């Protein structure tokens, strides 16, 4: 229970800190009756600056991860497989291009979270929003 509570607390801290940047980010949503035990904080970047943001975070030793495979059919291991595809998979491609996550490990301290949040804030302060984002 303490492990789950810490994950939720870390998630909530990041969520509240990143809410002011919803003009540039798509923050996670969940069903109102759900109580997820988040293993990571998924983020999608609206303005095409995902790679720059990821590099900015990684340069400060804040690890990031892609959101799994995105459109799994674009992964080399799946090329040429026989499968049925429904629709155009544009949203899967979008997740692959725009999304990543940072961890909400229960061992993160308030200082660590404040450091991570500070890096996000610095990035957005130095990188004005692009037109049309």
PDB file of C-alpha atoms in Angstrom:
ATOM      1  CA  UNK A   1       0.000   0.000   0.000  1.00  0.00           C
ATOM      2  CA  UNK A   2       2.803   2.486   0.739  1.00  0.00           C
ATOM      3  CA  UNK A   3       4.363   1.766  -2.671  1.00  0.00           C
ATOM      4  CA  UNK A   4       1.086   2.492  -4.468  1.00  0.00           C
ATOM      5  CA  UNK A   5       0.433   5.592  -2.357  1.00  0.00           C
ATOM      6  CA  UNK A   6       3.887   6.976  -3.205  1.00  0.00           C
ATOM      7  CA  UNK A   7       3.356   6.396  -6.937  1.00  0.00           C
ATOM      8  CA  UNK A   8       0.016   8.190  -6.780  1.00  0.00           C
ATOM      9  CA  UNK A   9       1.491  11.059  -4.779  1.00  0.00           C
ATOM     10  CA  UNK A  10       4.375  11.479  -7.248  1.00  0.00           C
ATOM     11  CA  UNK A  11       1.989  11.315 -10.189  1.00  0.00           C
ATOM     12  CA  UNK A  12      -0.286  13.943  -8.644  1.00  0.00           C
ATOM     13  CA  UNK A  13       2.671  16.248  -7.912  1.00  0.00           C
ATOM     14  CA  UNK A  14       3.782  16.095 -11.563  1.00  0.00           C
ATOM     15  CA  UNK A  15       0.239  16.495 -12.846  1.00  0.00           C
ATOM     16  CA  UNK A  16      -0.374  19.642 -10.816  1.00  0.00           C
ATOM     17  CA  UNK A  17       2.980  21.110 -11.844  1.00  0.00           C
ATOM     18  CA  UNK A  18       2.412  20.436 -15.571  1.00  0.00           C
ATOM     19  CA  UNK A  19      -1.233  21.562 -15.722  1.00  0.00           C
ATOM     20  CA  UNK A  20      -0.237  25.145 -16.607  1.00  0.00           C
ATOM     21  CA  UNK A  21       1.415  23.787 -19.789  1.00  0.00           C
ATOM     22  CA  UNK A  22      -1.663  22.116 -21.259  1.00  0.00           C
ATOM     23  CA  UNK A  23      -1.427  24.458 -24.220  1.00  0.00           C
ATOM     24  CA  UNK A  24       1.744  22.505 -25.128  1.00  0.00           C
ATOM     25  CA  UNK A  25       1.173  19.115 -23.513  1.00  0.00           C
ATOM     26  CA  UNK A  26      -1.508  16.470 -23.490  1.00  0.00           C
ATOM     27  CA  UNK A  27      -1.662  15.233 -19.923  1.00  0.00           C
ATOM     28  CA  UNK A  28      -2.989  11.818 -18.970  1.00  0.00           C
ATOM     29  CA  UNK A  29      -6.679  11.236 -18.309  1.00  0.00           C
ATOM     30  CA  UNK A  30      -8.353   8.408 -16.469  1.00  0.00           C
ATOM     31  CA  UNK A  31     -11.851   7.263 -15.666  1.00  0.00           C
ATOM     32  CA  UNK A  32     -13.309   9.195 -12.698  1.00  0.00           C
ATOM     33  CA  UNK A  33     -13.969   5.972 -10.787  1.00  0.00           C
ATOM     34  CA  UNK A  34     -10.510   4.562 -11.425  1.00  0.00           C
ATOM     35  CA  UNK A  35      -7.637   4.772  -8.962  1.00  0.00           C
ATOM     36  CA  UNK A  36      -4.611   3.894 -11.094  1.00  0.00           C
ATOM     37  CA  UNK A  37      -1.287   2.932  -9.602  1.00  0.00           C
ATOM     38  CA  UNK A  38       0.790   4.719 -12.222  1.00  0.00           C
ATOM     39  CA  UNK A  39       4.181   3.272 -13.151  1.00  0.00           C
ATOM     40  CA  UNK A  40       4.984   6.341 -15.211  1.00  0.00           C
ATOM     41  CA  UNK A  41       3.685   9.752 -16.174  1.00  0.00           C
ATOM     42  CA  UNK A  42       2.717   9.734 -19.864  1.00  0.00           C
ATOM     43  CA  UNK A  43       2.967  13.028 -21.734  1.00  0.00           C
ATOM     44  CA  UNK A  44       2.268  13.945 -25.346  1.00  0.00           C
ATOM     45  CA  UNK A  45       3.840  17.106 -26.737  1.00  0.00           C
ATOM     46  CA  UNK A  46       1.537  19.095 -29.027  1.00  0.00           C
ATOM     47  CA  UNK A  47       3.975  21.351 -30.838  1.00  0.00           C
ATOM     48  CA  UNK A  48       6.475  18.933 -32.329  1.00  0.00           C
ATOM     49  CA  UNK A  49       9.111  19.579 -29.670  1.00  0.00           C
ATOM     50  CA  UNK A  50       9.090  16.116 -28.083  1.00  0.00           C
ATOM     51  CA  UNK A  51      12.671  15.317 -29.067  1.00  0.00           C
ATOM     52  CA  UNK A  52      13.933  18.666 -27.781  1.00  0.00           C
ATOM     53  CA  UNK A  53      12.081  18.213 -24.476  1.00  0.00           C
ATOM     54  CA  UNK A  54      13.299  14.636 -24.069  1.00  0.00           C
ATOM     55  CA  UNK A  55      16.904  15.700 -24.771  1.00  0.00           C
ATOM     56  CA  UNK A  56      16.544  18.586 -22.309  1.00  0.00           C
ATOM     57  CA  UNK A  57      15.328  16.229 -19.564  1.00  0.00           C
ATOM     58  CA  UNK A  58      17.869  13.519 -20.374  1.00  0.00           C
ATOM     59  CA  UNK A  59      20.718  16.078 -20.289  1.00  0.00           C
ATOM     60  CA  UNK A  60      19.781  16.627 -16.635  1.00  0.00           C
ATOM     61  CA  UNK A  61      19.799  12.842 -15.994  1.00  0.00           C
ATOM     62  CA  UNK A  62      15.999  12.641 -15.906  1.00  0.00           C
ATOM     63  CA  UNK A  63      15.274   9.421 -17.717  1.00  0.00           C
ATOM     64  CA  UNK A  64      12.459   9.251 -20.224  1.00  0.00           C
ATOM     65  CA  UNK A  65      10.935   6.403 -22.182  1.00  0.00           C
ATOM     66  CA  UNK A  66       8.881   6.183 -25.326  1.00  0.00           C
ATOM     67  CA  UNK A  67       5.327   5.043 -24.814  1.00  0.00           C
ATOM     68  CA  UNK A  68       6.029   1.423 -25.654  1.00  0.00           C
ATOM     69  CA  UNK A  69       6.075   0.823 -29.370  1.00  0.00           C
ATOM     70  CA  UNK A  70       3.538   3.386 -30.516  1.00  0.00           C
ATOM     71  CA  UNK A  71       2.270   1.913 -33.738  1.00  0.00           C
ATOM     72  CA  UNK A  72       3.601  -1.608 -33.256  1.00  0.00           C
ATOM     73  CA  UNK A  73       3.247  -2.311 -36.980  1.00  0.00           C
ATOM     74  CA  UNK A  74       6.054   0.212 -37.603  1.00  0.00           C
ATOM     75  CA  UNK A  75       8.460  -1.784 -35.434  1.00  0.00           C
ATOM     76  CA  UNK A  76      11.021  -3.877 -37.369  1.00  0.00           C
ATOM     77  CA  UNK A  77      10.049  -7.114 -35.644  1.00  0.00           C
ATOM     78  CA  UNK A  78       6.554  -6.795 -37.072  1.00  0.00           C
ATOM     79  CA  UNK A  79       7.393  -5.850 -40.639  1.00  0.00           C
ATOM     80  CA  UNK A  80       5.810  -8.148 -43.155  1.00  0.00           C
ATOM     81  CA  UNK A  81       3.551  -9.980 -40.697  1.00  0.00           C
ATOM     82  CA  UNK A  82       0.132 -11.058 -41.802  1.00  0.00           C
ATOM     83  CA  UNK A  83      -2.450  -9.067 -39.875  1.00  0.00           C
ATOM     84  CA  UNK A  84      -5.723  -7.243 -40.179  1.00  0.00           C
ATOM     85  CA  UNK A  85      -5.614  -3.482 -39.654  1.00  0.00           C
ATOM     86  CA  UNK A  86      -8.739  -1.533 -38.861  1.00  0.00           C
ATOM     87  CA  UNK A  87      -8.551   2.130 -39.809  1.00  0.00           C
ATOM     88  CA  UNK A  88      -5.574   4.292 -40.620  1.00  0.00           C
ATOM     89  CA  UNK A  89      -3.720   4.009 -37.260  1.00  0.00           C
ATOM     90  CA  UNK A  90      -3.083   7.772 -37.289  1.00  0.00           C
ATOM     91  CA  UNK A  91      -3.532   8.024 -33.519  1.00  0.00           C
ATOM     92  CA  UNK A  92      -1.030   5.195 -32.973  1.00  0.00           C
ATOM     93  CA  UNK A  93       1.427   7.056 -35.200  1.00  0.00           C
ATOM     94  CA  UNK A  94       0.740  10.263 -33.287  1.00  0.00           C
ATOM     95  CA  UNK A  95       1.527   8.585 -29.957  1.00  0.00           C
ATOM     96  CA  UNK A  96       4.741   7.215 -31.453  1.00  0.00           C
ATOM     97  CA  UNK A  97       5.790  10.712 -32.589  1.00  0.00           C
ATOM     98  CA  UNK A  98       4.550  12.876 -29.724  1.00  0.00           C
ATOM     99  CA  UNK A  99       4.465  10.871 -26.482  1.00  0.00           C
ATOM    100  CA  UNK A 100       6.911   9.754 -23.824  1.00  0.00           C
ATOM    101  CA  UNK A 101       6.844   9.212 -20.112  1.00  0.00           C
ATOM    102  CA  UNK A 102       8.876   9.974 -17.017  1.00  0.00           C
ATOM    103  CA  UNK A 103       8.890   7.783 -13.953  1.00  0.00           C
ATOM    104  CA  UNK A 104       6.909   8.098 -10.743  1.00  0.00           C
ATOM    105  CA  UNK A 105       9.109   5.667  -8.818  1.00  0.00           C
ATOM    106  CA  UNK A 106       8.054   5.515  -5.151  1.00  0.00           C
ATOM    107  CA  UNK A 107      11.602   6.371  -4.044  1.00  0.00           C
ATOM    108  CA  UNK A 108      11.497   9.839  -5.626  1.00  0.00           C
ATOM    109  CA  UNK A 109      11.933  12.510  -2.978  1.00  0.00           C
ATOM    110  CA  UNK A 110      10.312  15.935  -2.999  1.00  0.00           C
ATOM    111  CA  UNK A 111      13.698  17.398  -3.965  1.00  0.00           C
ATOM    112  CA  UNK A 112      13.919  15.027  -6.934  1.00  0.00           C
ATOM    113  CA  UNK A 113      10.397  15.883  -8.066  1.00  0.00           C
ATOM    114  CA  UNK A 114      11.081  19.606  -7.650  1.00  0.00           C
ATOM    115  CA  UNK A 115      14.225  19.221  -9.770  1.00  0.00           C
ATOM    116  CA  UNK A 116      12.281  17.406 -12.517  1.00  0.00           C
ATOM    117  CA  UNK A 117       9.496  19.987 -12.443  1.00  0.00           C
ATOM    118  CA  UNK A 118      12.076  22.764 -12.572  1.00  0.00           C
ATOM    119  CA  UNK A 119      13.554  21.296 -15.743  1.00  0.00           C
ATOM    120  CA  UNK A 120      10.122  21.238 -17.391  1.00  0.00           C
ATOM    121  CA  UNK A 121       9.533  24.847 -16.342  1.00  0.00           C
ATOM    122  CA  UNK A 122      12.939  25.933 -17.677  1.00  0.00           C
ATOM    123  CA  UNK A 123      12.295  24.209 -20.989  1.00  0.00           C
ATOM    124  CA  UNK A 124       8.953  25.935 -21.491  1.00  0.00           C
ATOM    125  CA  UNK A 125      10.363  29.290 -20.396  1.00  0.00           C
ATOM    126  CA  UNK A 126      13.176  29.081 -22.959  1.00  0.00           C
ATOM    127  CA  UNK A 127      11.112  27.477 -25.745  1.00  0.00           C
ATOM    128  CA  UNK A 128       8.153  29.659 -26.696  1.00  0.00           C
ATOM    129  CA  UNK A 129       5.114  27.857 -28.030  1.00  0.00           C
ATOM    130  CA  UNK A 130       5.114  27.435 -31.787  1.00  0.00           C
ATOM    131  CA  UNK A 131       2.381  29.031 -33.839  1.00  0.00           C
ATOM    132  CA  UNK A 132      -0.571  26.730 -34.295  1.00  0.00           C
ATOM    133  CA  UNK A 133       0.203  24.581 -31.269  1.00  0.00           C
TER     134      UNK A 133
END
